[in-house]
PDB file of C-alpha atoms in Angstrom:
ATOM      1  CA  GLN A   1      10.594   0.864 -15.706  1.00  0.00           C
ATOM      2  CA  VAL A   2       7.433   0.915 -13.625  1.00  0.00           C
ATOM      3  CA  GLN A   3       5.588   4.065 -12.601  1.00  0.00           C
ATOM      4  CA  LEU A   4       3.269   4.007  -9.714  1.00  0.00           C
ATOM      5  CA  VAL A   5       0.587   6.724  -9.095  1.00  0.00           C
ATOM      6  CA  GLU A   6      -1.300   6.811  -5.751  1.00  0.00           C
ATOM      7  CA  SER A   7      -4.591   8.489  -5.166  1.00  0.00           C
ATOM      8  CA  GLY A   8      -7.412   8.535  -2.662  1.00  0.00           C
ATOM      9  CA  GLY A   9      -5.716  10.052   0.336  1.00  0.00           C
ATOM     10  CA  GLY A  10      -7.305  12.886   2.325  1.00  0.00           C
ATOM     11  CA  LEU A  11      -8.663  14.047   5.628  1.00  0.00           C
ATOM     12  CA  VAL A  12     -11.133  11.781   7.567  1.00  0.00           C
ATOM     13  CA  GLN A  13     -12.547  11.685  11.087  1.00  0.00           C
ATOM     14  CA  ALA A  14     -11.610   8.809  13.345  1.00  0.00           C
ATOM     15  CA  GLY A  15     -13.754   5.792  12.627  1.00  0.00           C
ATOM     16  CA  GLY A  16     -14.160   6.707   9.004  1.00  0.00           C
ATOM     17  CA  SER A  17     -12.918   5.073   5.828  1.00  0.00           C
ATOM     18  CA  LEU A  18     -10.749   5.772   2.870  1.00  0.00           C
ATOM     19  CA  ARG A  19      -9.757   3.775  -0.207  1.00  0.00           C
ATOM     20  CA  LEU A  20      -6.366   4.271  -1.697  1.00  0.00           C
ATOM     21  CA  SER A  21      -5.562   3.304  -5.294  1.00  0.00           C
ATOM     22  CA  CYS A  22      -2.259   2.769  -6.992  1.00  0.00           C
ATOM     23  CA  ALA A  23      -2.136   2.661 -10.755  1.00  0.00           C
ATOM     24  CA  ALA A  24       0.897   1.002 -12.309  1.00  0.00           C
ATOM     25  CA  SER A  25       2.333   1.298 -15.794  1.00  0.00           C
ATOM     26  CA  GLY A  26       3.801  -1.596 -17.750  1.00  0.00           C
ATOM     27  CA  ARG A  27       2.681  -5.025 -18.930  1.00  0.00           C
ATOM     28  CA  THR A  28       4.003  -7.169 -16.174  1.00  0.00           C
ATOM     29  CA  PHE A  29       1.823  -6.092 -13.313  1.00  0.00           C
ATOM     30  CA  SER A  30       0.531  -9.493 -12.479  1.00  0.00           C
ATOM     31  CA  SER A  31       4.148 -10.753 -12.080  1.00  0.00           C
ATOM     32  CA  ARG A  32       4.796  -8.220  -9.320  1.00  0.00           C
ATOM     33  CA  ALA A  33       3.992  -8.379  -5.733  1.00  0.00           C
ATOM     34  CA  MET A  34       2.615  -5.007  -4.539  1.00  0.00           C
ATOM     35  CA  ALA A  35       2.623  -3.412  -1.175  1.00  0.00           C
ATOM     36  CA  TRP A  36       1.553  -0.358   0.785  1.00  0.00           C
ATOM     37  CA  PHE A  37       3.987   1.280   3.213  1.00  0.00           C
ATOM     38  CA  ARG A  38       3.513   4.383   5.416  1.00  0.00           C
ATOM     39  CA  GLN A  39       5.754   6.932   7.016  1.00  0.00           C
ATOM     40  CA  THR A  40       5.379   9.691   9.553  1.00  0.00           C
ATOM     41  CA  PRO A  41       8.007  12.501  10.173  1.00  0.00           C
ATOM     42  CA  GLY A  42      11.005  11.201  12.065  1.00  0.00           C
ATOM     43  CA  LYS A  43      10.100   7.570  11.730  1.00  0.00           C
ATOM     44  CA  GLU A  44      11.163   4.789   9.371  1.00  0.00           C
ATOM     45  CA  ARG A  45       8.838   3.709   6.493  1.00  0.00           C
ATOM     46  CA  GLU A  46       6.857   0.664   7.686  1.00  0.00           C
ATOM     47  CA  ILE A  47       4.978  -2.039   5.948  1.00  0.00           C
ATOM     48  CA  VAL A  48       1.164  -1.813   6.045  1.00  0.00           C
ATOM     49  CA  ALA A  49       0.089  -4.620   3.728  1.00  0.00           C
ATOM     50  CA  THR A  50       1.358  -6.605   0.742  1.00  0.00           C
ATOM     51  CA  ILE A  51      -0.187  -8.904  -1.862  1.00  0.00           C
ATOM     52  CA  ASN A  52       1.369 -11.399  -4.182  1.00  0.00           C
ATOM     53  CA  GLY A  53       1.062 -11.313  -8.021  1.00  0.00           C
ATOM     54  CA  SER A  54      -2.142 -13.442  -8.263  1.00  0.00           C
ATOM     55  CA  GLY A  55      -3.777 -11.836  -5.285  1.00  0.00           C
ATOM     56  CA  ALA A  56      -4.112 -15.146  -3.467  1.00  0.00           C
ATOM     57  CA  SER A  57      -1.656 -14.317  -0.629  1.00  0.00           C
ATOM     58  CA  THR A  58      -1.644 -11.234   1.577  1.00  0.00           C
ATOM     59  CA  TYR A  59       0.152  -9.954   4.670  1.00  0.00           C
ATOM     60  CA  TYR A  60      -0.942  -7.260   7.072  1.00  0.00           C
ATOM     61  CA  ALA A  61       0.919  -5.442   9.851  1.00  0.00           C
ATOM     62  CA  ASP A  62      -0.566  -6.195  13.204  1.00  0.00           C
ATOM     63  CA  SER A  63      -1.614  -2.567  13.722  1.00  0.00           C
ATOM     64  CA  VAL A  64      -4.007  -2.703  10.727  1.00  0.00           C
ATOM     65  CA  LYS A  65      -5.142  -6.331  10.738  1.00  0.00           C
ATOM     66  CA  GLY A  66      -8.922  -6.606  10.652  1.00  0.00           C
ATOM     67  CA  ARG A  67      -9.301  -2.896   9.543  1.00  0.00           C
ATOM     68  CA  PHE A  68      -7.439  -2.670   6.294  1.00  0.00           C
ATOM     69  CA  THR A  69      -7.836  -4.779   3.186  1.00  0.00           C
ATOM     70  CA  ILE A  70      -5.346  -4.945   0.217  1.00  0.00           C
ATOM     71  CA  SER A  71      -6.581  -6.079  -3.119  1.00  0.00           C
ATOM     72  CA  ARG A  72      -5.654  -5.944  -6.739  1.00  0.00           C
ATOM     73  CA  ASP A  73      -7.182  -5.853 -10.187  1.00  0.00           C
ATOM     74  CA  ASN A  74      -4.595  -7.192 -12.618  1.00  0.00           C
ATOM     75  CA  ALA A  75      -6.796  -6.321 -15.600  1.00  0.00           C
ATOM     76  CA  LYS A  76      -6.589  -2.649 -14.657  1.00  0.00           C
ATOM     77  CA  ASN A  77      -3.055  -2.635 -13.323  1.00  0.00           C
ATOM     78  CA  THR A  78      -4.212  -1.302  -9.992  1.00  0.00           C
ATOM     79  CA  VAL A  79      -3.829  -2.168  -6.320  1.00  0.00           C
ATOM     80  CA  PHE A  80      -6.098  -0.879  -3.592  1.00  0.00           C
ATOM     81  CA  LEU A  81      -5.995  -0.434   0.143  1.00  0.00           C
ATOM     82  CA  GLN A  82      -9.386  -0.176   1.790  1.00  0.00           C
ATOM     83  CA  MET A  83      -9.013   1.400   5.196  1.00  0.00           C
ATOM     84  CA  ASN A  84     -11.846   1.178   7.723  1.00  0.00           C
ATOM     85  CA  SER A  85     -12.170   2.189  11.342  1.00  0.00           C
ATOM     86  CA  LEU A  86      -9.392   4.615  10.910  1.00  0.00           C
ATOM     87  CA  LYS A  87      -7.482   5.947  13.956  1.00  0.00           C
ATOM     88  CA  PRO A  88      -5.444   9.114  14.422  1.00  0.00           C
ATOM     89  CA  GLU A  89      -2.393   6.859  14.574  1.00  0.00           C
ATOM     90  CA  ASP A  90      -2.958   5.857  10.975  1.00  0.00           C
ATOM     91  CA  THR A  91      -2.036   9.409   9.926  1.00  0.00           C
ATOM     92  CA  ALA A  92       0.896   9.149   7.627  1.00  0.00           C
ATOM     93  CA  VAL A  93       2.062   9.413   3.956  1.00  0.00           C
ATOM     94  CA  TYR A  94       1.078   6.183   2.255  1.00  0.00           C
ATOM     95  CA  TYR A  95       3.395   4.723  -0.402  1.00  0.00           C
ATOM     96  CA  CYS A  96       2.655   2.133  -3.073  1.00  0.00           C
ATOM     97  CA  ALA A  97       5.546  -0.117  -3.908  1.00  0.00           C
ATOM     98  CA  ALA A  98       6.182  -2.893  -6.436  1.00  0.00           C
ATOM     99  CA  ARG A  99       8.838  -5.568  -6.593  1.00  0.00           C
ATOM    100  CA  LEU A 100      10.084  -7.713  -9.476  1.00  0.00           C
ATOM    101  CA  GLY A 101       9.112 -11.034  -7.894  1.00  0.00           C
ATOM    102  CA  ARG A 102       5.572 -12.465  -7.408  1.00  0.00           C
ATOM    103  CA  PRO A 103       5.859 -13.629  -3.692  1.00  0.00           C
ATOM    104  CA  ILE A 104       5.010 -11.134  -0.936  1.00  0.00           C
ATOM    105  CA  ALA A 105       7.753  -9.377   0.890  1.00  0.00           C
ATOM    106  CA  THR A 106       7.719  -7.103   3.951  1.00  0.00           C
ATOM    107  CA  SER A 107      11.087  -5.381   3.769  1.00  0.00           C
ATOM    108  CA  ILE A 108      11.581  -2.026   2.131  1.00  0.00           C
ATOM    109  CA  LYS A 109      14.806  -3.316   0.512  1.00  0.00           C
ATOM    110  CA  GLU A 110      12.816  -5.910  -1.472  1.00  0.00           C
ATOM    111  CA  TYR A 111      10.741  -3.310  -3.398  1.00  0.00           C
ATOM    112  CA  ASP A 112      12.176  -1.862  -6.542  1.00  0.00           C
ATOM    113  CA  TYR A 113       9.645   0.848  -7.444  1.00  0.00           C
ATOM    114  CA  TRP A 114       7.824   3.486  -5.428  1.00  0.00           C
ATOM    115  CA  GLY A 115       5.047   5.950  -5.845  1.00  0.00           C
ATOM    116  CA  GLN A 116       5.208   9.589  -4.801  1.00  0.00           C
ATOM    117  CA  GLY A 117       3.048   9.044  -1.754  1.00  0.00           C
ATOM    118  CA  THR A 118      -0.450  10.192  -0.710  1.00  0.00           C
ATOM    119  CA  GLN A 119      -1.198  11.903   2.642  1.00  0.00           C
ATOM    120  CA  VAL A 120      -3.774  10.348   4.923  1.00  0.00           C
ATOM    121  CA  THR A 121      -4.850  12.406   7.929  1.00  0.00           C
ATOM    122  CA  VAL A 122      -7.159  11.125  10.520  1.00  0.00           C
ATOM    123  CA  SER A 123      -8.609  13.638  13.029  1.00  0.00           C
ATOM    124  CA  SER A 124      -9.715  12.740  16.447  1.00  0.00           C
TER     125      SER A 124
END
């Protein structure tokens, strides 16, 4: 069993920055690909970014490419999402997710564990 706890969400003005963190329990963190998804009311949860177990491979949704950076610290069982140049359309609940395999994956169905979510609100 893996528990994921997100933190770092909040209210920020457009153009600002936030850094999300996700702390994972367990001893197999480096064996798991990790991801950030986001969801707004009435819409499906969508991939934001994902990173493989070693941190050497990443993927970003086109909507955040060049503005967001995903990283991980395997010694601290933590994954991060640095969000810069935030836009009102980035407003959503952001979820951290973990999968059993090391390679990155972009589908919700490929992730086995989820955090409770953290709200990010970007004002115009």
